Short mmCIF file of C-alpha atoms and ligand atoms in Angstrom, two decimals:
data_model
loop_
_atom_site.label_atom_id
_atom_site.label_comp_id
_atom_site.label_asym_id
_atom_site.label_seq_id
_atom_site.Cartn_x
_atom_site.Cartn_y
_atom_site.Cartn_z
CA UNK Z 1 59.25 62.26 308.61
CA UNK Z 2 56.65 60.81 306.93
CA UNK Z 3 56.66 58.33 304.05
CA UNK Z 4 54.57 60.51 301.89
CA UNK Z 5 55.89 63.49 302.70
CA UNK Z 6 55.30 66.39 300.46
CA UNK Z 7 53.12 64.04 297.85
CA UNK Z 8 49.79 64.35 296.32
CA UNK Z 9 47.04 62.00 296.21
CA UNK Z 10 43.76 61.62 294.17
CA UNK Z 11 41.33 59.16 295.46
CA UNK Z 12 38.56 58.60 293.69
CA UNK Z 13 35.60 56.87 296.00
CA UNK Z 14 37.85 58.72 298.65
CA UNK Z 15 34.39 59.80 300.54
CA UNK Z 16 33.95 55.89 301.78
CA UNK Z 17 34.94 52.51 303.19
CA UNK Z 18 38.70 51.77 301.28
CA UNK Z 19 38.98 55.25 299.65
CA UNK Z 20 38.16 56.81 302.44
CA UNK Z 21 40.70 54.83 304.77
CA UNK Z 22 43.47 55.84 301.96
CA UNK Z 23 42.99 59.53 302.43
CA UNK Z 24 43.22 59.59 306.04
CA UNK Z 25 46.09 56.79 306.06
CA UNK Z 26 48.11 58.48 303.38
CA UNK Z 27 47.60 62.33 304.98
CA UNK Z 28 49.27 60.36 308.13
CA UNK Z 29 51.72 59.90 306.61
CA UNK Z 30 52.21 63.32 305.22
CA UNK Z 31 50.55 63.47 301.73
CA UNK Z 32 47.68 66.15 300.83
CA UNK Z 33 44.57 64.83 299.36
CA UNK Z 34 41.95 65.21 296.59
CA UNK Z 35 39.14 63.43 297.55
CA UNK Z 36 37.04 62.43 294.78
CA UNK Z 37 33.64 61.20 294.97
CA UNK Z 38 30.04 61.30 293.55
CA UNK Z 39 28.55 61.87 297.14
CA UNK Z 40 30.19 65.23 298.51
CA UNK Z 41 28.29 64.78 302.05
CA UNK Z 42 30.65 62.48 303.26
CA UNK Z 43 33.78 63.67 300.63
CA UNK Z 44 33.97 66.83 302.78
CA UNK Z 45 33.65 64.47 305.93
CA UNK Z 46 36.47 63.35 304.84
CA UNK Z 47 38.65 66.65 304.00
CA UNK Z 48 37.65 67.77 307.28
CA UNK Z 49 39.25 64.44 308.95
CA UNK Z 50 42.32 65.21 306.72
CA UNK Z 51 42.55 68.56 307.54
CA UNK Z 52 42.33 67.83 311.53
CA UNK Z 53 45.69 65.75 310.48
CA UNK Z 54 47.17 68.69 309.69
CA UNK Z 55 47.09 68.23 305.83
CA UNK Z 56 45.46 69.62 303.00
CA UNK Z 57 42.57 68.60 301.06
CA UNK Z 58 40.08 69.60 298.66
CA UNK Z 59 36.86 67.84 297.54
CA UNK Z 60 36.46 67.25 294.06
CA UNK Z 61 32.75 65.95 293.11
CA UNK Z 62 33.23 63.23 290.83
CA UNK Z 63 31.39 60.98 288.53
CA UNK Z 64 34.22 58.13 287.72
CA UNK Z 65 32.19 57.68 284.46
CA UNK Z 66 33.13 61.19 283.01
CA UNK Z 67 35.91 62.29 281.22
CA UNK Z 68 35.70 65.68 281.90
CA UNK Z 69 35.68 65.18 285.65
CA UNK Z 70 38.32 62.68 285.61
CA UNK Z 71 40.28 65.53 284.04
CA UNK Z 72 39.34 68.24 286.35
CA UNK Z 73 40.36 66.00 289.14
CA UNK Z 74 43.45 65.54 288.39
CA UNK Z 75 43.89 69.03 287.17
CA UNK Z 76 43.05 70.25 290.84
CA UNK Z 77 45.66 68.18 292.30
CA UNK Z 78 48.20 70.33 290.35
CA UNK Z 79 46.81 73.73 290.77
CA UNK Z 80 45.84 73.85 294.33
CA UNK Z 81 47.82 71.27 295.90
CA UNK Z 82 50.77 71.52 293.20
CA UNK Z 83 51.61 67.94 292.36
CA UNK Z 84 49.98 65.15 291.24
CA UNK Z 85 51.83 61.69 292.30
CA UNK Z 86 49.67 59.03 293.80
CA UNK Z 87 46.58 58.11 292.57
CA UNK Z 88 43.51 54.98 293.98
CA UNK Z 89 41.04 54.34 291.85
CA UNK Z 90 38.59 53.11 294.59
CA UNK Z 91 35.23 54.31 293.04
CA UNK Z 92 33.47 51.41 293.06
CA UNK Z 93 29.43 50.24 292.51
CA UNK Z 94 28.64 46.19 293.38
CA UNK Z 95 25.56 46.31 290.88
CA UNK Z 96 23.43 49.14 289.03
CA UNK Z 97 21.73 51.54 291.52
CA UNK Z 98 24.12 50.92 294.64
CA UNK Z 99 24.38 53.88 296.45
CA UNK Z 100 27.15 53.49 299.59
CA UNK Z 101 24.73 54.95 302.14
CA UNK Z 102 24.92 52.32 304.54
CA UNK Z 103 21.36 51.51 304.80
CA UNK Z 104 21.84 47.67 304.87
CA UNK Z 105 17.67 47.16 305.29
CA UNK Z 106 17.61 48.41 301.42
CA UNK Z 107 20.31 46.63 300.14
CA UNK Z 108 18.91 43.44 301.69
CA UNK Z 109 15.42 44.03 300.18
CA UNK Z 110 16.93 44.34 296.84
CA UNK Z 111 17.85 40.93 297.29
CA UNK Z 112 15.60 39.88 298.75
CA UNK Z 113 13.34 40.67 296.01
CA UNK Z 114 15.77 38.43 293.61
CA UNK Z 115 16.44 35.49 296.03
CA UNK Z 116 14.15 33.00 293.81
CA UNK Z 117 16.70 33.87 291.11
CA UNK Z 118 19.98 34.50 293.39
CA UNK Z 119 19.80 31.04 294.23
CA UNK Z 120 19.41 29.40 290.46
CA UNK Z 121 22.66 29.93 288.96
CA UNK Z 122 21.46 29.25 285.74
CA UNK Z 123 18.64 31.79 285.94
CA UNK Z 124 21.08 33.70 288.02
CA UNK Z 125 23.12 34.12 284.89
CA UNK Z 126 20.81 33.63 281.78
CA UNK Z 127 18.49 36.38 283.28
CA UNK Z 128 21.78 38.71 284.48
CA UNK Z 129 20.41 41.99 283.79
CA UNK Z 130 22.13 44.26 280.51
CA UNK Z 131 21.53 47.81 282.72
CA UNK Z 132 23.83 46.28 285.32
CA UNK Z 133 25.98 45.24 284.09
CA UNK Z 134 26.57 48.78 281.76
CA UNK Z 135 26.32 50.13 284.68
CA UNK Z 136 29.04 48.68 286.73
CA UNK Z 137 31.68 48.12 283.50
CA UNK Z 138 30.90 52.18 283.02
CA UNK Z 139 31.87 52.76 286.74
CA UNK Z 140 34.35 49.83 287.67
CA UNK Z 141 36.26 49.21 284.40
CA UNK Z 142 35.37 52.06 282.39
CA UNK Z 143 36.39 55.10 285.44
CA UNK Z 144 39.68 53.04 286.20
CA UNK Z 145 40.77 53.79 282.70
CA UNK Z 146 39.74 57.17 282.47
CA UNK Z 147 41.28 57.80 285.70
CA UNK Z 148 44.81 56.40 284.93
CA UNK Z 149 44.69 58.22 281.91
CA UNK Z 150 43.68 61.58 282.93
CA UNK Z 151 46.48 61.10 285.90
CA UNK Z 152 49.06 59.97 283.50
CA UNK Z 153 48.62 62.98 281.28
CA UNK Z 154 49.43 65.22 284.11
CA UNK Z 155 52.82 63.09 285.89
CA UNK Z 156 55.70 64.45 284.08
CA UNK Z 157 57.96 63.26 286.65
CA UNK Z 158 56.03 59.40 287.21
CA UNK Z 159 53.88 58.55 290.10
CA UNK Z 160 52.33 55.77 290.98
CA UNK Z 161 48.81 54.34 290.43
CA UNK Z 162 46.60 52.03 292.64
CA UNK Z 163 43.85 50.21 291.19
CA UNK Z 164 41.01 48.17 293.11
CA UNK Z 165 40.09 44.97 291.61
CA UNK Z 166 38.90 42.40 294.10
CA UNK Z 167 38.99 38.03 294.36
CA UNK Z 168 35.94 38.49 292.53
CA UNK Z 169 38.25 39.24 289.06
CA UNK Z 170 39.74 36.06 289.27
CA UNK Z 171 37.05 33.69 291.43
CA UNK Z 172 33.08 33.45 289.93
CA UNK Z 173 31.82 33.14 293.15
CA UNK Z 174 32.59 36.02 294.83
CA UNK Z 175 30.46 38.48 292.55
CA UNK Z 176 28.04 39.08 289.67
CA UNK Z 177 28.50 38.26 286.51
CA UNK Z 178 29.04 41.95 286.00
CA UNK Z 179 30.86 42.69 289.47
CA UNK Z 180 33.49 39.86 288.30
CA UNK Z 181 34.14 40.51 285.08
CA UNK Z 182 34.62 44.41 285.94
CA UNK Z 183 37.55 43.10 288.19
CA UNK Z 184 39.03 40.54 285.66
CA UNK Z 185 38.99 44.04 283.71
CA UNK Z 186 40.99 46.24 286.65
CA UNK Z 187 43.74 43.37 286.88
CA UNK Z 188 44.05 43.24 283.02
CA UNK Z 189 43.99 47.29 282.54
CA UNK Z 190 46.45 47.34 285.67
CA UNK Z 191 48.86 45.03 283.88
CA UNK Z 192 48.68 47.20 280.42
CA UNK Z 193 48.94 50.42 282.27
CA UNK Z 194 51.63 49.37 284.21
CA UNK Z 195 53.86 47.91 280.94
CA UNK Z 196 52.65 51.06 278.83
CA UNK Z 197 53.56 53.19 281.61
CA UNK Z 198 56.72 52.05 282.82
CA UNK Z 199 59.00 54.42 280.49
CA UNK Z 200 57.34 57.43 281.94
CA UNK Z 201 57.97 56.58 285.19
CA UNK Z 202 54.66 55.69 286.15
CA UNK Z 203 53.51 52.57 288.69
CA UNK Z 204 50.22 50.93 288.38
CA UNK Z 205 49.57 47.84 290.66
CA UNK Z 206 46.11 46.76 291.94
CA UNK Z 207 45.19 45.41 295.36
CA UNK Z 208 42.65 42.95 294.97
CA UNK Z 209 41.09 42.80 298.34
CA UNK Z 210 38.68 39.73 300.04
CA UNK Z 211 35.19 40.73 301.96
CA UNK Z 212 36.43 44.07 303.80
CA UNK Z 213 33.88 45.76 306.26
CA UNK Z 214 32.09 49.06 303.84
CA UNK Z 215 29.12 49.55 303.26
CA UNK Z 216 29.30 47.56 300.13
CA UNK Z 217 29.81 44.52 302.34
CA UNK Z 218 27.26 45.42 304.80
CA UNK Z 219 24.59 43.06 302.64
CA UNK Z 220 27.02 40.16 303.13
CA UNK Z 221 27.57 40.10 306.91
CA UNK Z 222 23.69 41.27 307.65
CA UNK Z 223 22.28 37.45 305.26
CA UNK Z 224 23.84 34.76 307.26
CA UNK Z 225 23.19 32.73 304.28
CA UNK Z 226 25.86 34.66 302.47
CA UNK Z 227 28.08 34.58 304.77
CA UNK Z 228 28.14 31.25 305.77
CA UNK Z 229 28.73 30.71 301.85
CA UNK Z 230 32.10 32.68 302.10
CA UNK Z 231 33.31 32.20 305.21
CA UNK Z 232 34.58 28.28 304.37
CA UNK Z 233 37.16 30.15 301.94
CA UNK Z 234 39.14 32.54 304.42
CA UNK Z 235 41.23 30.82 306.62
CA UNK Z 236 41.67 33.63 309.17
CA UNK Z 237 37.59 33.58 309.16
CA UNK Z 238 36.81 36.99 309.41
CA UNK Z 239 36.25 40.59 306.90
CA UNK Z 240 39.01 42.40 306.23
CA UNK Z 241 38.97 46.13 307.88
CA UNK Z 242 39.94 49.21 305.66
CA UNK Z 243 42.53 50.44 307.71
CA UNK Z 244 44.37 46.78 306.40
CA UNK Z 245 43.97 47.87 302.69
CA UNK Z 246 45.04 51.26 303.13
CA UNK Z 247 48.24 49.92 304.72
CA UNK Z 248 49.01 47.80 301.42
CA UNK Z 249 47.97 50.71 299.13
CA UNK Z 250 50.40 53.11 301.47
CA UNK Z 251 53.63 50.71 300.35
CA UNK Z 252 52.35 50.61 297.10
CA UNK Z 253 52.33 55.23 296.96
CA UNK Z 254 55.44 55.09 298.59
CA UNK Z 255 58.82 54.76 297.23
CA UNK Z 256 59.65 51.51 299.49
CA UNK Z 257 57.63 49.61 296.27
CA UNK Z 258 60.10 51.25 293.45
CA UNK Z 259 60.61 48.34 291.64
CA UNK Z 260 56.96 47.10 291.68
CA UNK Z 261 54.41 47.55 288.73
CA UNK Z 262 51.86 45.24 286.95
CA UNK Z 263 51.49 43.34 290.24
CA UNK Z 264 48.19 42.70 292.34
CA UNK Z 265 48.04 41.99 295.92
CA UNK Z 266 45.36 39.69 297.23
CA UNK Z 267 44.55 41.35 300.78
CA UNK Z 268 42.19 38.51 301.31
CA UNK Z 269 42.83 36.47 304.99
CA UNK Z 270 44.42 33.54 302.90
CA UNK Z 271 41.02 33.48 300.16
CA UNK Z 272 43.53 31.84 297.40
CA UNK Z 273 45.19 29.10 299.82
CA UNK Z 274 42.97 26.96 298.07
N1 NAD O 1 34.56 46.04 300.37
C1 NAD O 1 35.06 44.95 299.79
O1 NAD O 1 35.00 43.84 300.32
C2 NAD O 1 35.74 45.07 298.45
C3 NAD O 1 36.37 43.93 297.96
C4 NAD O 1 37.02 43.98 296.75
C5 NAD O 1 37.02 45.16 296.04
N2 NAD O 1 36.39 46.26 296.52
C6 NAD O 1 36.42 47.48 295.71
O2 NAD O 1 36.97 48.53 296.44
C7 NAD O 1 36.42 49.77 295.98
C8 NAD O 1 35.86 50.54 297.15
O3 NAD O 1 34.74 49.81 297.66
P1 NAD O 1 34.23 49.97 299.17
O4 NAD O 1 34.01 48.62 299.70
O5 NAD O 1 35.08 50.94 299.90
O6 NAD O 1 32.78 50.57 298.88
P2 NAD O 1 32.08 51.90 299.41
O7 NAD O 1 30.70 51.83 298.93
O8 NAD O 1 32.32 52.04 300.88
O9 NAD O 1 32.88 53.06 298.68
C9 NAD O 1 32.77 53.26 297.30
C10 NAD O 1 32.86 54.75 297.01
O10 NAD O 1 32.78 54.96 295.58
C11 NAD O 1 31.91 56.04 295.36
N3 NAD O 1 31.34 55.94 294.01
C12 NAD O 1 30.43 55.04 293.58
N4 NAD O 1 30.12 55.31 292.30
C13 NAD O 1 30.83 56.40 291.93
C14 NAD O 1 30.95 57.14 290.75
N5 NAD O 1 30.22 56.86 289.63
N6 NAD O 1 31.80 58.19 290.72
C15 NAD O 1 32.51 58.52 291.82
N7 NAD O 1 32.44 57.86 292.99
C16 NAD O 1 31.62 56.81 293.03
C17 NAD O 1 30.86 55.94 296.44
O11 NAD O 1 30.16 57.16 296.62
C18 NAD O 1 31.71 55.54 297.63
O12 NAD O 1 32.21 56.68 298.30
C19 NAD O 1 35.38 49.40 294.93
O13 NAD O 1 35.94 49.49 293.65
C20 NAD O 1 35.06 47.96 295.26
O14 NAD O 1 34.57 47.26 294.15
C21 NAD O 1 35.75 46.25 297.71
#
């Protein structure tokens, strides 16, 4: 028996890092998958994974900024995996143009080429860029709510929702300007969701992970100069993996969390000790 047995799951950003490790933790466990993503390469790496499990899967290519496929995504769920109960929002951009390739050497130029700036907060903020931060509200705040709505449209029998928000929502350090006020966004939509929700049987919670090892960390851990800035704040001194958030977003799909909505869970090696 698993504890998803005979579910459905959307992930959106299911073809990396956290999204991906939901797919392939929640098919586990029994659940078939729609994985969601902008980049199909690696969204069918990760159908294929689910379907060496022994579940089904489909790839859906979606932009989390569109309506339309927000809808379609959750539409495929229902016709060609019949159900639609679990959803993660875990498509995700740190600022405008990040692409989760993995190539580090880029991502490090890019700020490399800002590091006069990076390290003046007040330029740092006065100068913040407008295009970022449209960009990441469109993709971080603005695909979260498109994606809980296009879900809850099609759950006439409740489900439950997973949103990713991050430290960053509630700390200034841990992010951009836009980056951290995207995630203030996720925990607030997550609570109004959740209490607007809650008659139709639907869950929303957010985990609101530390530094976890993705490609959208991979800038962190390759400028010791970062690091070193972050690494003072977790007390069990290390990143996160994915396989630990996928273990807190399993409880939160599955019916052991029944009673819990509107909540967020800090999966952050002890970041708010402090
Ligand atoms: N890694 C961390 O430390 C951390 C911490 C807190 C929160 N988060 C959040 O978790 C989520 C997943 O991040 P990750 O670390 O796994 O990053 P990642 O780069 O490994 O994965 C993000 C995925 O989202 C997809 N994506 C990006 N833009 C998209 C779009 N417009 N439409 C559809 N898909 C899109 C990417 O292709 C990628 O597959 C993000 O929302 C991120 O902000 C991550």
């Amino acid at each position: 028996m698993g504890r998803l047995d005979s579910k459905v799951a959307v992930v959106t950003g299911g073809g990396n890092g956290i999204g991906r490790a939901c797919c392939e933790r929640f098919a586990s466990e029994g659940a078939a998958i729609v994985v969601a993503d902008v980049m199909e390469g690696p969204g069918r790496d990760v159908v294929a994974k689910v379907e060496a499990i022994g579940q089904r899967a489909v790839f859906h290519q979606l932009d989390a900024t569109s309506p339309d496929d927000n809808e379609a995504a959750m539409q495929r769920a229902l016709d060609e995996l019949g159900g639609l109960d679990i959803v993660v929002t875990s498509a995700g951009i740190s600022g405008k143009g990040y692409v989760s390739d993995g190539d580090t050497q880029a991502a490090v130029g890019r700020m490399a080429g800002n590091a006069e700036v990076a390290m003046d907060p007040i330029r740092s903020f006065t100068e913040f860029p407008l295009d970022d931060w449209q960009a990441v509200l469109d993709v971080n705040l603005t695909g979260t709510l498109l994606a809980i709505q296009s879900a809850a449209r099609r759950m006439p029998n409740g489900g439950s929702i997973i949103t990713l928000a991050s430290i960053a929502g509630k700390q200034p350090e841990a992010g951009t300007p836009s980056y951290s006020v995207s995630k203030a966004g996720v925990w607030m939509l997550t609570k109004f969701a959740a209490k607007s929700l809650a008659g139709a049987g639907i869950r929303v919670n957010a985990i609101g992970p530390g530094f976890i090892e993705t490609n959208m960390t991979a800038v962190v851990s390759a400028i010791p100069q970062l690091w070193e800035r972050f690494l003072p704040h977790i007390p069990m001194a290390r990143m996160g993996t994915t396989a630990e958030i996928a273990n807190t977003a399993l409880f939160l799909a599955s019916d052991e969390s029944s009673y819990t909505t509107g909540e967020i869970f800090h999966v952050d090696g002890g970041f708010y000790t402090e």
